[in-house]
Amino acid sequence: MTVEFSVLGSVEARIDGRSVVLGHARQRAVLAVLLVDVGRPVTIDQLTDRVWGSRPPRQAGPTLRSYLSRLRQALAATGEAVIARQPGGYVMTTARSVTVDMHTFRRLAAQARAAGDDTRAAALFEQALRLWRAEPFAALDTPWLNALRDTLVQERLAAQLDLGDVRLRLGQHVALLPELSARAAAHPLDEHLAGQLMLALHRCGRSAEALDHYRRTHSRLARELGIDPGRHLQDIQAAVLQQEAVPAPVAQPQGPAQVSTVPAQLPLSVAAFTGRKSELAQLDRLLPGTAGALSARPAAVVISAVSGTAGVGKTALAVHWAHRVRDAFPDGQLYVNLRGFDPGGSVVGPAEAVRGFLDALGVPPARVPNGLEAQAALYRSLLADRRVLVVLDNARDAEHVRPLLPGASGCLALVTSRNLLTGLAATEGSHLLTVDLLTPTQAGDLLTSRLGAHRTAAEPAAVEEIVTRCTGLPLALAITAARAAAQPHLPLTALAHELREAGSRLDALDGGDPASQVRAVFSTSYRALTADAARLFRLLGLHPGPDIALPAAASLAGVSRVRAGALLAELTRGNLLSEHTPGRYAFHDLLRIYATELVTTHDSDDARRSAVHRMLDHYLHTAHAADALLTRRRDPISVAPAQPGAVVEELLDRPEVLAWFSAEHPVVLAVIQQSPAGFETHTWQLAAVVATFLKRQGRWPALAAAHTTALSAALRRNDKTGQANAHRGLALARTQLNGPDDARTHYALALDLFRELGDHAGQARIHKHLGRMSADRGEHRKALGHARQALAHHKAAHNRLGQAGALDHIGRNLVRLGADRSAALSYSLRALTLVEELGDLNGQVRSWRSLGYIHHHLGQYGHAIDCYRQAIDLVRKTDDRYHEATSLADLGDTHHAAAHPDAAHRAWTQALALTDEIGLPGTAPLRAKLLQNLGPGRLTRQRVSENHKEVQGRMGP
């Protein structure tokens, strides 16, 4: 019996060639989700999110069980495709006779790329591409499936391009020419395709046409992207001119599924790493092709889970081994510290980690889908057919890492945790490795490697006592060795005596942790510090982590940057702090606990509170200034002056702002989540000033979490201004996560609070948001009402810039409602007059675009084109790439309506190039529209003729 599942088209199943009735679309979506992760468990929550997105039915659980029951019945006759129930979820298990076309396509494409023989590669690529019947998951529409559909379409294009290269190498240029011509016309800016077409034309004796295609491609690239053809295309042109043989191009995957960068995220390896030979040998056996390897050709991703107590050296072992074998993973190495046992509570969740991996793999933010499941699916697709090492450090449990595990053979995931991850062994087949304390011999070797044989051999009794007092814990030994190395003339006997006499003990973190002597080790290093360095070490225990930069450390201590740099260097030399990336410092978990104990017992309440105040002021004032540069608008939030000693960073431009936010937003989010008592105002204000960055990066869960905490803080203080701003931030996040209905509730609460406060600026902002939401739903009369309300409040707040924006919105909504054209134009002209008086270029761009929009919708295309061109000239002076792209898109729409196909194509192509350059989530809808506009057949002669008749009819003779 053969069982065939298809998702590359409509979702179908066949048993011995006969179709199986799978039910309605939603039920088929459940089957599709299980087939995508065939052999891997899918939780109930994952199924619900993938099938319904952000709007599941009230009875999602029973409904799912009903669908699954019907699917089981439909597949019962096979006995070879079984939907099995597992704790918390379901898994589709299949026999060898069962195929899923998506997985078969990927397997065949991978085999083709590794074939080494062009004839076999061509046959494999053709076999893979014949599996496609239509767009994947046809007729199914959920955010998760839509994101996966886009990824698969790009994988298909990559296979088509690779097949084209293979067929050219096989001399099949005559048969390939019609297909290449059509594909190059559909993708006129693709240099890979252009090279393939030129090569085929040249080999068919049509060299003049090949050179003509090069000239047209060169002209288009220069005109629309401002670039010259790449070296490979130039080499083809030169060879054609000289009538030389031209080699076929090397195949390269194209589109958003391509890894545009090879990540190399491994931290620095531990200097003078010693011991762990047995553990390293066990890890080596995971690699295919090595002696004693578990499998010469692993059928699935290889996973190793390394466990052991805090400070035992799990991370050092994992990183050291990863550096040793990095050449076995030429497609890159990914690393994340998940901070599963961070005493500060700033754990890195799977959503944040997978988003970081997508950034490292070069995925522009605009192409990152919403939701963990969709992002994890894209991540796994990017790693398909690649050899990548993924190091997941310091995981709390199996669930912490499951979304981060690659799904492709050839990849290897190395997980470290204090917990024994038996769950990964049971369901994912991971290989468990426990790291124990060092033996006395190994511990002695570690000291010798750090201090030199001459020194340890001179005092063997002292070495033995140090080894005993450190209980074989590598962290304790490393700190003691650093203390000794910093004082080369200090006898090791003296260090051993200090360890023996130290009366304090660091309590075990977990039951059974052999850390009873660790505090004594820490104490000897701490007492060796200068007074200022010791004070900074204690104060660092007040910082939430995950790491800290020099200006924040200076603010904590209330010292200058220069002094803070010297103190941090002293702490780093003593191994009490590590500089894991240049300029950013971090604790080990045990050291953080020790510092927190010290600051609680040695520093007064007032001293601790002052340090926290300076630290919070550093983040708040720097982020407030950064947000003002990012948004380029007058911010209604006013912050109190910074405390003396707080260092406020001066960020000069948008690149510096984005770099600061990218580095510091995990810290700012940790500060917000901890919400220190007595600093509730800092909490909600920090959430407010980081909101724009999070929104533009598409970090919706983080935005929601920050404003949920901000709302709680504002409620504790009965701070209505804070509550209003927190509701506004929640509405921004919930619009994306839960839909407009949930967001509207928060906007309404924010509006009530701003009204109660008499805050006209706040009310105006909420009416602006509500107006946009209404316009998006086609409720233009409501949108007009909100725009009028916003205008009234901006007038009350004496905000002339805000008034101009509201006037523009009124004009747009009037024309949407079919109102008198003169009334609509008058509002936007009033707005233009205001912004010109104020000298605001951004406002002038907006007003010219509004005028263009109104003229366009009135059928006055010539006037609209002039307005859009004026807007584009002005926006280029502001370096606002996003609004330049949207203005060009609008100009292209107007040219298209006016039957100017070439001009429309130029404007749309320029807009698309800008959206790709910007790479922000907010550009995703615009980019999708532009790609649709530029698709094949968009500007046929028939459509141009129809557009021309429409223009004549609307504009009159």
Coordinates of C-alpha atoms in Angstrom, one line a residue, residues 1 3 5 13 15 19-23 27 30-31 34 64-84 90 92:
M1 CA 0.0 0.0 0.0
V3 CA 0.1 6.6 0.9
F5 CA 0.3 13.3 1.0
A13 CA -4.1 12.4 0.4
I15 CA -4.1 5.7 -0.9
S19 CA -8.2 10.2 -3.2
V20 CA -9.1 10.4 0.5
V21 CA -11.9 12.7 1.7
L22 CA -10.2 15.1 4.2
G23 CA -13.1 17.4 5.0
Q27 CA -9.7 20.3 9.0
V30 CA -4.8 20.6 10.9
L31 CA -3.5 17.8 8.7
L34 CA 1.0 17.8 11.3
L64 CA -9.4 20.3 17.4
R65 CA -10.2 16.9 18.9
S66 CA -13.1 16.6 16.6
Y67 CA -11.0 17.4 13.5
L68 CA -8.3 15.0 14.6
S69 CA -10.8 12.2 15.2
R70 CA -12.2 12.6 11.7
L71 CA -8.8 12.7 10.1
R72 CA -7.9 9.5 12.0
Q73 CA -11.0 7.8 10.6
A74 CA -10.1 9.0 7.1
L75 CA -6.6 7.6 7.4
A76 CA -7.5 4.5 9.3
A77 CA -7.5 2.3 6.2
T78 CA -3.8 2.9 5.7
G79 CA -2.4 1.7 9.0
E80 CA 0.8 3.4 8.0
A81 CA 0.0 7.1 8.7
V82 CA -1.1 7.5 12.3
I83 CA -2.0 10.6 14.2
A84 CA -0.8 9.6 17.7
Y90 CA -0.1 15.1 18.7
M92 CA 2.0 12.2 12.7

